[in-house]
Amino acid sequence: MPTDKLKWFRDAKYGLFIHWGLYAIPGGEWDGKFLPRGTEWIMKRLAIPLRDYRLLAEQFCPDAFDPYFYVRRAKQWGMKYLVFTAKHHDGFAMFDTKVSDYSVMHTPYGRDIVRQLADACAAEGLTFCVYYSQMQDWEHPDGNGNTLDYDPEKQDFSRYFYEKALPQVRELLTNYGRIGMIWFDTPYDMPIALCRELADAVRACQPDCLINGRIGYGLGDFREAADNSVPLLSRPDPWESPMTLNRTWGYSRRDDNFKSPSVVLENLTRVVGKGGNLLLNVGPDRHGRIPERSDEVLCEAGRWLEKNGESIYGTSPAPDFPYLNPWGETTYNAQTLTLYLHVKQYPPAPYRLRLLGLETPVTDVRLLTGEPLVYQQSYDPARDERRLYVTLPEKCPDADDTVVAVSLAGEISTQKL
Ligand code: JFZ
C-alpha cells in the first residue's frame, strides 16, 4: 500500500527546518534599510535589482559551516528529520547544478552544501529532506515573482519550468541518495498540469519521497498548515505545521524575538496532540552559525523531550475534548491506551486538575516519572457530565510542562457537547 511511505513522517513529530542562502549575508539589512521579518525575501521586499543581489554570491564563504554540527544538534534537540532550502525564491541553488551558474559552486566557498548535509544525515540516521521553490524564482527571466528586472508580459513560465525547476528537482532526487520529502512552497497560480508533471517527476525518481501539500491542488502526500499556525481541531491524516523561532525564516541581524523553550513545547504538544508534525526553523548566519539563542532554546526543549519523549513520539491524534483545558494540552497513544495531560498552568492549592468529557474508564494515573497520583472519576447523570480529577504534587515537578499519564481501560472516547 502506498500509505506505508508516510510511516516515518507520522512517527517523526518534530523536524528541523533550515533557511539558509545568500540572504543570510545581508541578514535583513540593505543600504540602511531594514526588513523586520522574512529576511529571505529581502531581494523582493527592498526591490534590490538582480545585478546587485547576485553580487552576494561573491561574498558567500561560510567559514564556520559544519554539516555534522547541524545534524547532531537536530538529533540532540529531539528532531527526526531535516528540511533544507536547496533553492529559495531568490533562485540561488545551494547545490551543484548543471542547469544554472547561479549556485554555491560559483562562490568563493565552491562546495555543495546539499551534498554535505545529505551525507551527514545519512551517516547520523536523520531523514534528509529538501525545500525547493518551484514557482517563484527571481533569477530566471521566466520564473515567477521578479517584476523589477523582468517584464511579466514577456514571461513564459513553462520555459523556466522545463529549463530550471524540473531539471533541478531531478538533480536533487537523483544525486543525493534517499530524500525523505521534497518541500514545495507558494504554488500561487502555477498551472495544474505543470504541478502534476512535477509530482510525476518526483515519483519517477524516488517513489517513496513524500511531497508536501504546497505543491498545490491537493497533489501532495500530506497537508501543510498555514505558517506559524496551529489548527483548532484534531485531524486523522498526517499534516505539518511550519514554524520559526523568531519572526523570520532567514537569518536576521536584529530580530531577537525568540520563543521561549516553554512556548516551543506548547506548540509541539498542541500540534502533535492534533495529529501533526512541528517543523521548526533556524536561520544560520553568513558564517554558517546557528544563532546562539536558537540553540539555547532548542537545547532546553530537547532536554525536556529526552525525559518526556514518551508523551510525544509514537502518539496518535488525540481526540477533541468538549472544552479547552485551562492547564494545557493532551496527547494520546492508541497502542498503549495512554492519555497524556501536559500541565503548563500548574493549578494552585489544592493542586487539583479537572478534565471534562472523558468517557473511557481510567485504570491508573501517574506522573511520567512514575509517581502514582490520586484521582477520581465520576459521572453526573443529571448534567450528563463526565469528570476526572487528578491531584498533583504540591511542588510543581516541571514548570515548562509536567506530564501526567492516564491509563485507560479501552480505546478512548470523549463526550460531545
Ligand atoms: C513561504 C515563503 O515565502 C517563506 O519565505 C518561507 O520559506 C515559508 C516557510 O514559506 O511563506 C509562506 C507560505 C505560506 C503561508 C505563509 C507564508 N501561509 O500559507 O500562511
CSV table of C-alpha atoms and ligand atoms in Angstrom, one decimal:
chain,number,residue,atom,x,y,z
A,1,MET,CA,0.0,0.0,0.0
A,2,PRO,CA,1.3,3.5,-0.9
A,3,THR,CA,0.3,4.8,2.5
A,4,ASP,CA,3.2,3.0,4.2
A,5,LYS,CA,5.7,5.5,2.9
A,6,LEU,CA,4.2,8.0,5.3
A,7,LYS,CA,5.1,6.0,8.4
A,8,TRP,CA,8.4,7.7,9.1
A,9,PHE,CA,6.6,11.0,8.8
A,10,ARG,CA,3.8,10.1,11.1
A,11,ASP,CA,6.2,8.8,13.7
A,12,ALA,CA,8.7,11.7,13.4
A,13,LYS,CA,6.6,14.5,15.1
A,14,TYR,CA,9.3,17.1,15.1
A,15,GLY,CA,11.6,18.3,12.4
A,16,LEU,CA,14.3,20.9,11.8
A,17,PHE,CA,13.7,23.5,9.0
A,18,ILE,CA,16.8,25.4,7.9
A,19,HIS,CA,16.5,28.5,5.8
A,20,TRP,CA,20.0,29.4,4.5
A,21,GLY,CA,21.1,31.1,1.4
A,22,LEU,CA,22.6,34.3,0.1
A,23,TYR,CA,20.0,36.3,2.1
A,24,ALA,CA,21.9,35.3,5.3
A,25,ILE,CA,24.7,37.7,4.3
A,26,PRO,CA,22.7,41.0,4.5
A,27,GLY,CA,20.6,39.4,7.3
A,28,GLY,CA,17.7,41.8,6.8
A,29,GLU,CA,19.7,45.0,6.2
A,30,TRP,CA,20.4,46.7,2.9
A,31,ASP,CA,21.6,50.2,2.2
A,32,GLY,CA,20.5,51.4,5.6
A,33,LYS,CA,17.1,49.9,5.2
A,34,PHE,CA,15.9,47.1,7.5
A,35,LEU,CA,13.4,44.3,7.0
A,36,PRO,CA,11.7,43.4,10.3
A,37,ARG,CA,10.6,39.9,9.2
A,38,GLY,CA,11.1,37.4,6.4
A,39,THR,CA,14.7,38.4,5.6
A,40,GLU,CA,14.8,35.7,2.9
A,41,TRP,CA,12.5,38.0,0.9
A,42,ILE,CA,15.0,40.9,1.1
A,43,MET,CA,15.6,41.0,-2.7
A,44,LYS,CA,11.9,41.4,-3.5
A,45,ARG,CA,10.8,43.4,-0.5
A,46,LEU,CA,13.5,46.0,-0.7
A,47,ALA,CA,13.4,46.0,-4.5
A,48,ILE,CA,17.0,45.0,-5.0
A,49,PRO,CA,17.9,44.6,-8.7
A,50,LEU,CA,19.2,41.1,-9.6
A,51,ARG,CA,22.6,42.5,-10.8
A,52,ASP,CA,23.2,43.9,-7.2
A,53,TYR,CA,21.7,40.9,-5.3
A,54,ARG,CA,23.7,38.4,-7.2
A,55,LEU,CA,27.0,40.0,-6.1
A,56,LEU,CA,26.3,38.4,-2.8
A,57,ALA,CA,27.5,35.2,-4.3
A,58,GLU,CA,31.0,36.7,-4.5
A,59,GLN,CA,30.8,37.0,-0.7
A,60,PHE,CA,29.5,33.6,0.1
A,61,CYS,CA,32.2,31.9,2.2
A,62,PRO,CA,30.7,30.3,5.4
A,63,ASP,CA,33.9,29.6,7.4
A,64,ALA,CA,32.0,28.0,10.3
A,65,PHE,CA,29.7,25.7,8.4
A,66,ASP,CA,29.8,22.2,9.7
A,67,PRO,CA,27.1,19.8,8.5
A,68,TYR,CA,27.7,17.4,11.3
A,69,PHE,CA,27.1,20.1,13.9
A,70,TYR,CA,23.6,20.8,12.4
A,71,VAL,CA,22.7,17.2,12.2
A,72,ARG,CA,23.9,16.2,15.7
A,73,ARG,CA,22.2,19.2,17.1
A,74,ALA,CA,19.0,18.3,15.4
A,75,LYS,CA,19.2,14.9,17.0
A,76,GLN,CA,20.0,16.3,20.4
A,77,TRP,CA,17.1,18.7,20.0
A,78,GLY,CA,14.8,15.7,19.6
A,79,MET,CA,14.1,16.2,15.9
A,80,LYS,CA,13.8,13.3,13.4
A,81,TYR,CA,14.1,15.0,10.0
A,82,LEU,CA,15.8,18.0,8.5
A,83,VAL,CA,14.4,20.1,5.7
A,84,PHE,CA,17.0,22.3,3.9
A,85,THR,CA,16.4,25.2,1.5
A,86,ALA,CA,18.1,23.8,-1.6
A,87,LYS,CA,16.7,26.7,-3.6
A,88,HIS,CA,14.5,29.5,-2.1
A,89,HIS,CA,12.6,32.2,-4.0
A,90,ASP,CA,15.8,34.1,-4.9
A,91,GLY,CA,16.7,31.3,-7.3
A,92,PHE,CA,20.1,30.6,-5.9
A,93,ALA,CA,21.0,26.9,-5.7
A,94,MET,CA,22.8,25.7,-2.6
A,95,PHE,CA,23.8,22.6,-4.6
A,96,ASP,CA,25.8,21.6,-7.6
A,97,THR,CA,23.5,22.1,-10.6
A,98,LYS,CA,24.3,21.6,-14.2
A,99,VAL,CA,21.5,23.8,-15.5
A,100,SER,CA,22.5,27.1,-14.0
A,101,ASP,CA,25.6,29.0,-12.9
A,102,TYR,CA,23.6,30.7,-10.1
A,103,SER,CA,24.8,28.3,-7.4
A,104,VAL,CA,27.0,27.7,-4.5
A,105,MET,CA,29.6,26.2,-6.8
A,106,HIS,CA,30.2,29.6,-8.3
A,107,THR,CA,31.1,31.3,-5.0
A,108,PRO,CA,34.4,31.6,-3.1
A,109,TYR,CA,33.2,28.6,-1.0
A,110,GLY,CA,32.6,26.5,-4.0
A,111,ARG,CA,31.3,23.3,-2.3
A,112,ASP,CA,28.0,21.6,-2.5
A,113,ILE,CA,26.0,22.3,0.7
A,114,VAL,CA,23.2,19.9,0.0
A,115,ARG,CA,25.7,17.1,-0.6
A,116,GLN,CA,27.4,17.7,2.8
A,117,LEU,CA,24.1,17.8,4.6
A,118,ALA,CA,22.7,14.7,2.8
A,119,ASP,CA,25.9,12.8,3.7
A,120,ALA,CA,25.9,13.9,7.3
A,121,CYS,CA,22.2,13.0,7.7
A,122,ALA,CA,22.8,9.5,6.1
A,123,ALA,CA,25.7,8.9,8.5
A,124,GLU,CA,23.8,10.1,11.6
A,125,GLY,CA,20.5,8.5,10.8
A,126,LEU,CA,18.4,11.6,10.3
A,127,THR,CA,15.9,11.8,7.4
A,128,PHE,CA,17.1,14.3,4.9
A,129,CYS,CA,14.6,16.5,3.0
A,130,VAL,CA,14.9,19.4,0.6
A,131,TYR,CA,12.9,22.6,0.2
A,132,TYR,CA,12.6,23.7,-3.4
A,133,SER,CA,10.8,26.9,-4.5
A,134,GLN,CA,9.1,25.6,-7.7
A,135,MET,CA,7.1,28.6,-8.7
A,136,GLN,CA,8.9,31.7,-7.5
A,137,ASP,CA,12.4,32.2,-8.9
A,138,TRP,CA,13.6,35.7,-9.0
A,139,GLU,CA,16.8,34.9,-11.0
A,140,HIS,CA,15.4,33.1,-14.0
A,141,PRO,CA,13.8,35.5,-16.6
A,142,ASP,CA,10.7,33.3,-16.8
A,143,GLY,CA,10.4,32.4,-13.1
A,144,ASN,CA,7.6,33.9,-11.0
A,145,GLY,CA,8.0,36.9,-8.8
A,146,ASN,CA,10.7,39.2,-10.2
A,147,THR,CA,8.7,42.1,-11.7
A,148,LEU,CA,11.6,44.6,-11.2
A,149,ASP,CA,14.1,43.1,-13.6
A,150,TYR,CA,11.7,41.3,-15.9
A,151,ASP,CA,8.5,42.3,-17.7
A,152,PRO,CA,5.7,39.9,-16.7
A,153,GLU,CA,4.1,40.4,-20.1
A,154,LYS,CA,7.1,38.7,-21.7
A,155,GLN,CA,7.5,35.9,-19.3
A,156,ASP,CA,6.9,32.3,-20.3
A,157,PHE,CA,6.6,30.3,-17.1
A,158,SER,CA,6.8,26.9,-18.8
A,159,ARG,CA,10.3,27.9,-20.2
A,160,TYR,CA,11.5,28.4,-16.6
A,161,PHE,CA,9.8,25.2,-15.6
A,162,TYR,CA,11.5,23.0,-18.2
A,163,GLU,CA,14.8,24.8,-18.2
A,164,LYS,CA,15.4,25.1,-14.5
A,165,ALA,CA,12.8,23.9,-12.0
A,166,LEU,CA,12.1,20.4,-13.4
A,167,PRO,CA,15.8,19.5,-14.1
A,168,GLN,CA,16.9,20.9,-10.7
A,169,VAL,CA,14.3,18.8,-8.9
A,170,ARG,CA,15.5,15.8,-10.9
A,171,GLU,CA,19.1,16.6,-9.8
A,172,LEU,CA,18.1,16.8,-6.2
A,173,LEU,CA,16.3,13.5,-6.4
A,174,THR,CA,19.0,11.7,-8.3
A,175,ASN,CA,22.3,12.8,-6.9
A,176,TYR,CA,21.9,12.9,-3.1
A,177,GLY,CA,20.8,9.4,-2.1
A,178,ARG,CA,17.4,9.0,-0.4
A,179,ILE,CA,15.4,12.1,0.0
A,180,GLY,CA,12.6,11.8,2.7
A,181,MET,CA,10.5,14.6,1.4
A,182,ILE,CA,10.5,17.5,-1.1
A,183,TRP,CA,9.1,20.6,0.4
A,184,PHE,CA,7.5,22.8,-2.3
A,185,ASP,CA,6.2,26.3,-1.5
A,186,THR,CA,4.0,29.2,-2.7
A,187,PRO,CA,2.3,27.4,-5.6
A,188,TYR,CA,0.2,30.5,-6.3
A,189,ASP,CA,-1.4,30.1,-9.7
A,190,MET,CA,1.0,27.6,-11.1
A,191,PRO,CA,-0.9,25.7,-13.9
A,192,ILE,CA,-2.2,22.4,-12.5
A,193,ALA,CA,-0.7,20.4,-15.5
A,194,LEU,CA,2.8,21.5,-14.5
A,195,CYS,CA,2.2,20.8,-10.9
A,196,ARG,CA,1.2,17.3,-11.9
A,197,GLU,CA,4.2,16.9,-14.1
A,198,LEU,CA,6.4,18.0,-11.2
A,199,ALA,CA,4.8,15.5,-8.9
A,200,ASP,CA,5.2,12.7,-11.5
A,201,ALA,CA,8.9,13.6,-11.9
A,202,VAL,CA,9.4,13.3,-8.2
A,203,ARG,CA,7.6,9.9,-8.1
A,204,ALA,CA,9.5,8.6,-11.1
A,205,CYS,CA,12.9,9.5,-9.4
A,206,GLN,CA,12.0,8.4,-5.9
A,207,PRO,CA,8.6,6.8,-5.4
A,208,ASP,CA,9.0,6.9,-1.6
A,209,CYS,CA,9.9,10.6,-1.4
A,210,LEU,CA,7.0,12.5,0.2
A,211,ILE,CA,5.6,15.6,-1.4
A,212,ASN,CA,4.3,18.3,0.9
A,213,GLY,CA,0.9,20.0,0.5
A,214,ARG,CA,2.3,23.2,-1.0
A,215,ILE,CA,2.8,21.6,-4.4
A,216,GLY,CA,-0.8,22.7,-4.7
A,217,TYR,CA,-4.2,21.3,-5.7
A,218,GLY,CA,-4.0,18.5,-3.2
A,219,LEU,CA,-1.3,16.7,-5.1
A,220,GLY,CA,0.9,16.3,-2.1
A,221,ASP,CA,1.0,13.4,0.4
A,222,PHE,CA,0.0,15.4,3.4
A,223,ARG,CA,-1.3,18.8,4.3
A,224,GLU,CA,0.7,21.8,5.2
A,225,ALA,CA,-0.8,24.1,7.8
A,226,ALA,CA,-0.5,27.9,7.3
A,227,ASP,CA,2.9,29.2,8.5
A,228,ASN,CA,3.2,29.6,12.3
A,229,SER,CA,-0.4,28.3,12.8
A,230,VAL,CA,-1.9,25.6,14.9
A,231,PRO,CA,-5.3,24.1,13.7
A,232,LEU,CA,-8.1,24.1,16.3
A,233,LEU,CA,-9.2,20.5,15.7
A,234,SER,CA,-7.5,17.2,15.6
A,235,ARG,CA,-7.1,15.6,12.2
A,236,PRO,CA,-6.6,11.9,11.5
A,237,ASP,CA,-4.5,12.3,8.3
A,238,PRO,CA,-0.8,13.4,8.6
A,239,TRP,CA,-0.1,17.1,8.4
A,240,GLU,CA,2.7,19.5,9.3
A,241,SER,CA,2.9,23.0,10.9
A,242,PRO,CA,6.0,25.0,9.7
A,243,MET,CA,7.1,27.5,12.4
A,244,THR,CA,10.0,29.7,13.1
A,245,LEU,CA,11.6,30.6,16.4
A,246,ASN,CA,11.6,34.4,15.9
A,247,ARG,CA,9.9,36.4,13.2
A,248,THR,CA,11.9,35.4,10.2
A,249,TRP,CA,12.9,32.3,8.4
A,250,GLY,CA,16.2,33.5,7.0
A,251,TYR,CA,18.9,34.9,9.4
A,252,SER,CA,18.2,38.4,10.8
A,253,ARG,CA,20.9,40.6,12.4
A,254,ARG,CA,18.3,42.3,14.6
A,255,ASP,CA,15.3,40.0,15.3
A,256,ASP,CA,15.8,38.6,18.7
A,257,ASN,CA,12.1,37.8,19.4
A,258,PHE,CA,12.8,34.2,20.1
A,259,LYS,CA,10.2,32.0,21.5
A,260,SER,CA,10.9,30.5,25.0
A,261,PRO,CA,11.5,26.8,25.4
A,262,SER,CA,8.1,26.6,27.1
A,263,VAL,CA,6.4,28.2,24.1
A,264,VAL,CA,8.2,25.8,21.8
A,265,LEU,CA,7.0,22.9,23.8
A,266,GLU,CA,3.5,24.3,24.0
A,267,ASN,CA,3.4,24.4,20.2
A,268,LEU,CA,4.9,21.0,19.9
A,269,THR,CA,2.4,19.3,22.2
A,270,ARG,CA,-0.5,21.2,20.6
A,271,VAL,CA,0.5,20.2,17.1
A,272,VAL,CA,1.3,16.6,18.0
A,273,GLY,CA,-1.9,16.3,20.0
A,274,LYS,CA,-3.9,17.2,17.0
A,275,GLY,CA,-2.0,14.7,14.8
A,276,GLY,CA,0.6,16.9,13.2
A,277,ASN,CA,4.3,17.4,13.0
A,278,LEU,CA,6.1,20.6,14.0
A,279,LEU,CA,8.7,21.7,11.6
A,280,LEU,CA,10.7,24.3,13.5
A,281,ASN,CA,13.1,26.7,11.7
A,282,VAL,CA,16.5,28.1,12.4
A,283,GLY,CA,18.3,30.6,10.1
A,284,PRO,CA,22.1,30.3,10.2
A,285,ASP,CA,24.2,33.5,9.6
A,286,ARG,CA,26.7,34.2,6.9
A,287,HIS,CA,29.3,32.1,8.6
A,288,GLY,CA,27.0,29.1,8.9
A,289,ARG,CA,26.5,29.6,12.6
A,290,ILE,CA,23.1,28.9,14.2
A,291,PRO,CA,22.0,31.9,16.3
A,292,GLU,CA,23.0,31.3,19.9
A,293,ARG,CA,19.6,31.9,21.3
A,294,SER,CA,18.0,29.4,18.9
A,295,ASP,CA,20.5,26.9,20.1
A,296,GLU,CA,19.8,27.6,23.8
A,297,VAL,CA,16.0,27.4,23.4
A,298,LEU,CA,16.1,24.2,21.3
A,299,CYS,CA,18.6,22.5,23.7
A,300,GLU,CA,16.3,23.2,26.6
A,301,ALA,CA,13.3,21.8,24.7
A,302,GLY,CA,15.5,18.8,23.8
A,303,ARG,CA,16.3,18.1,27.4
A,304,TRP,CA,12.6,18.1,28.2
A,305,LEU,CA,12.0,15.7,25.3
A,306,GLU,CA,14.7,13.4,26.5
A,307,LYS,CA,12.7,12.9,29.7
A,308,ASN,CA,9.2,13.2,28.3
A,309,GLY,CA,9.5,11.9,24.8
A,310,GLU,CA,7.1,9.0,25.5
A,311,SER,CA,4.3,11.6,25.5
A,312,ILE,CA,5.2,12.9,22.0
A,313,TYR,CA,6.8,10.2,19.8
A,314,GLY,CA,4.7,7.3,18.8
A,315,THR,CA,1.5,9.1,19.8
A,316,SER,CA,-1.6,9.3,17.6
A,317,PRO,CA,-4.0,12.3,17.1
A,318,ALA,CA,-5.7,12.9,20.5
A,319,PRO,CA,-9.5,13.2,20.3
A,320,ASP,CA,-11.1,16.6,20.6
A,321,PHE,CA,-12.4,17.2,24.1
A,322,PRO,CA,-15.6,19.3,24.6
A,323,TYR,CA,-13.8,22.1,26.5
A,324,LEU,CA,-10.5,23.9,26.3
A,325,ASN,CA,-8.4,22.8,29.2
A,326,PRO,CA,-7.0,25.9,31.1
A,327,TRP,CA,-4.0,23.9,32.3
A,328,GLY,CA,-2.7,22.7,28.9
A,329,GLU,CA,-2.9,20.2,26.1
A,330,THR,CA,-3.4,16.5,25.7
A,331,THR,CA,-1.6,13.8,23.6
A,332,TYR,CA,-2.6,10.2,23.2
A,333,ASN,CA,-1.0,6.8,22.5
A,334,ALA,CA,-3.6,4.5,20.9
A,335,GLN,CA,-1.3,1.4,21.2
A,336,THR,CA,-0.7,1.7,25.0
A,337,LEU,CA,-4.1,3.4,25.6
A,338,THR,CA,-2.5,6.2,27.5
A,339,LEU,CA,-3.7,9.8,27.6
A,340,TYR,CA,-1.1,12.4,28.5
A,341,LEU,CA,-2.0,15.6,30.2
A,342,HIS,CA,0.5,18.3,29.6
A,343,VAL,CA,0.3,20.7,32.5
A,344,LYS,CA,1.6,24.1,31.7
A,345,GLN,CA,-0.5,26.2,34.1
A,346,TYR,CA,0.1,24.4,37.4
A,347,PRO,CA,-3.1,24.6,39.5
A,348,PRO,CA,-2.9,26.4,42.8
A,349,ALA,CA,-3.7,24.6,46.1
A,350,PRO,CA,-5.3,22.0,46.4
A,351,TYR,CA,-3.4,21.2,43.2
A,352,ARG,CA,-6.3,19.6,41.5
A,353,LEU,CA,-6.6,19.2,37.8
A,354,ARG,CA,-10.0,18.8,36.1
A,355,LEU,CA,-10.7,17.1,32.8
A,356,LEU,CA,-14.2,17.1,31.5
A,357,GLY,CA,-15.7,14.8,28.9
A,358,LEU,CA,-13.6,11.7,29.1
A,359,GLU,CA,-15.9,8.7,28.7
A,360,THR,CA,-13.4,5.8,29.0
A,361,PRO,CA,-12.8,4.3,32.4
A,362,VAL,CA,-9.4,5.2,33.9
A,363,THR,CA,-7.3,2.4,35.4
A,364,ASP,CA,-4.3,4.3,36.7
A,365,VAL,CA,-2.9,7.9,36.8
A,366,ARG,CA,0.8,8.8,37.5
A,367,LEU,CA,3.4,11.3,36.6
A,368,LEU,CA,5.6,10.3,33.7
A,369,THR,CA,8.4,9.9,36.2
A,370,GLY,CA,6.4,7.0,37.7
A,371,GLU,CA,5.0,8.6,40.8
A,372,PRO,CA,1.3,7.5,41.3
A,373,LEU,CA,-1.3,10.2,41.7
A,374,VAL,CA,-4.7,10.2,43.4
A,375,TYR,CA,-7.6,10.5,41.0
A,376,GLN,CA,-11.3,10.4,41.0
A,377,GLN,CA,-13.6,9.7,38.0
A,378,SER,CA,-17.3,10.4,38.2
A,379,TYR,CA,-20.4,10.8,36.2
A,380,ASP,CA,-23.2,13.2,37.0
A,381,PRO,CA,-26.3,11.8,35.3
A,382,ALA,CA,-28.4,14.9,35.9
A,383,ARG,CA,-26.0,17.0,33.9
A,384,ASP,CA,-24.7,14.2,31.7
A,385,GLU,CA,-21.2,15.3,32.7
A,386,ARG,CA,-18.1,13.1,33.0
A,387,ARG,CA,-15.3,14.4,35.2
A,388,LEU,CA,-11.8,13.3,36.0
A,389,TYR,CA,-10.0,14.9,38.9
A,390,VAL,CA,-6.3,14.4,39.4
A,391,THR,CA,-4.4,15.6,42.5
A,392,LEU,CA,-0.9,16.8,41.6
A,393,PRO,CA,2.1,17.1,44.0
A,394,GLU,CA,2.4,20.3,45.9
A,395,LYS,CA,5.7,21.2,44.3
A,396,CYS,CA,5.5,21.6,40.5
A,397,PRO,CA,7.8,19.0,39.0
A,398,ASP,CA,8.4,20.8,35.7
A,399,ALA,CA,7.5,24.4,35.1
A,400,ASP,CA,7.7,24.0,31.3
A,401,ASP,CA,5.3,21.1,31.1
A,402,THR,CA,4.6,18.4,33.8
A,403,VAL,CA,3.3,15.3,32.1
A,404,VAL,CA,0.6,13.2,33.7
A,405,ALA,CA,0.0,9.7,32.2
A,406,VAL,CA,-3.6,8.5,32.4
A,407,SER,CA,-4.1,4.8,31.6
A,408,LEU,CA,-7.4,3.9,30.0
A,409,ALA,CA,-9.4,0.6,30.2
A,410,GLY,CA,-10.1,0.7,26.4
A,411,GLU,CA,-10.0,2.8,23.3
A,412,ILE,CA,-10.6,6.5,24.1
A,413,SER,CA,-13.9,8.2,23.6
A,414,THR,CA,-15.0,11.7,24.6
A,415,GLN,CA,-18.3,13.4,25.1
A,416,LYS,CA,-19.5,15.9,22.5
A,417,LEU,CA,-21.2,18.9,23.8
B,1,JFZ,C1,6.7,30.8,2.5
B,1,JFZ,C2,8.0,31.5,2.0
B,1,JFZ,O1,7.6,32.6,1.2
B,1,JFZ,C3,8.8,32.0,3.2
B,1,JFZ,O2,9.9,32.7,2.8
B,1,JFZ,C4,9.2,30.7,4.0
B,1,JFZ,O3,10.0,29.9,3.2
B,1,JFZ,C5,7.9,30.0,4.4
B,1,JFZ,C6,8.3,28.7,5.1
B,1,JFZ,O4,7.1,29.7,3.3
B,1,JFZ,O5,5.9,31.7,3.1
B,1,JFZ,C7,4.6,31.4,3.4
B,1,JFZ,C8,3.9,30.4,2.8
B,1,JFZ,C9,2.6,30.1,3.1
B,1,JFZ,C10,2.0,30.9,4.1
B,1,JFZ,C11,2.7,32.0,4.7
B,1,JFZ,C12,4.0,32.2,4.3
B,1,JFZ,N1,0.7,30.6,4.5
B,1,JFZ,O6,0.1,29.7,4.0
B,1,JFZ,O7,0.2,31.2,5.5
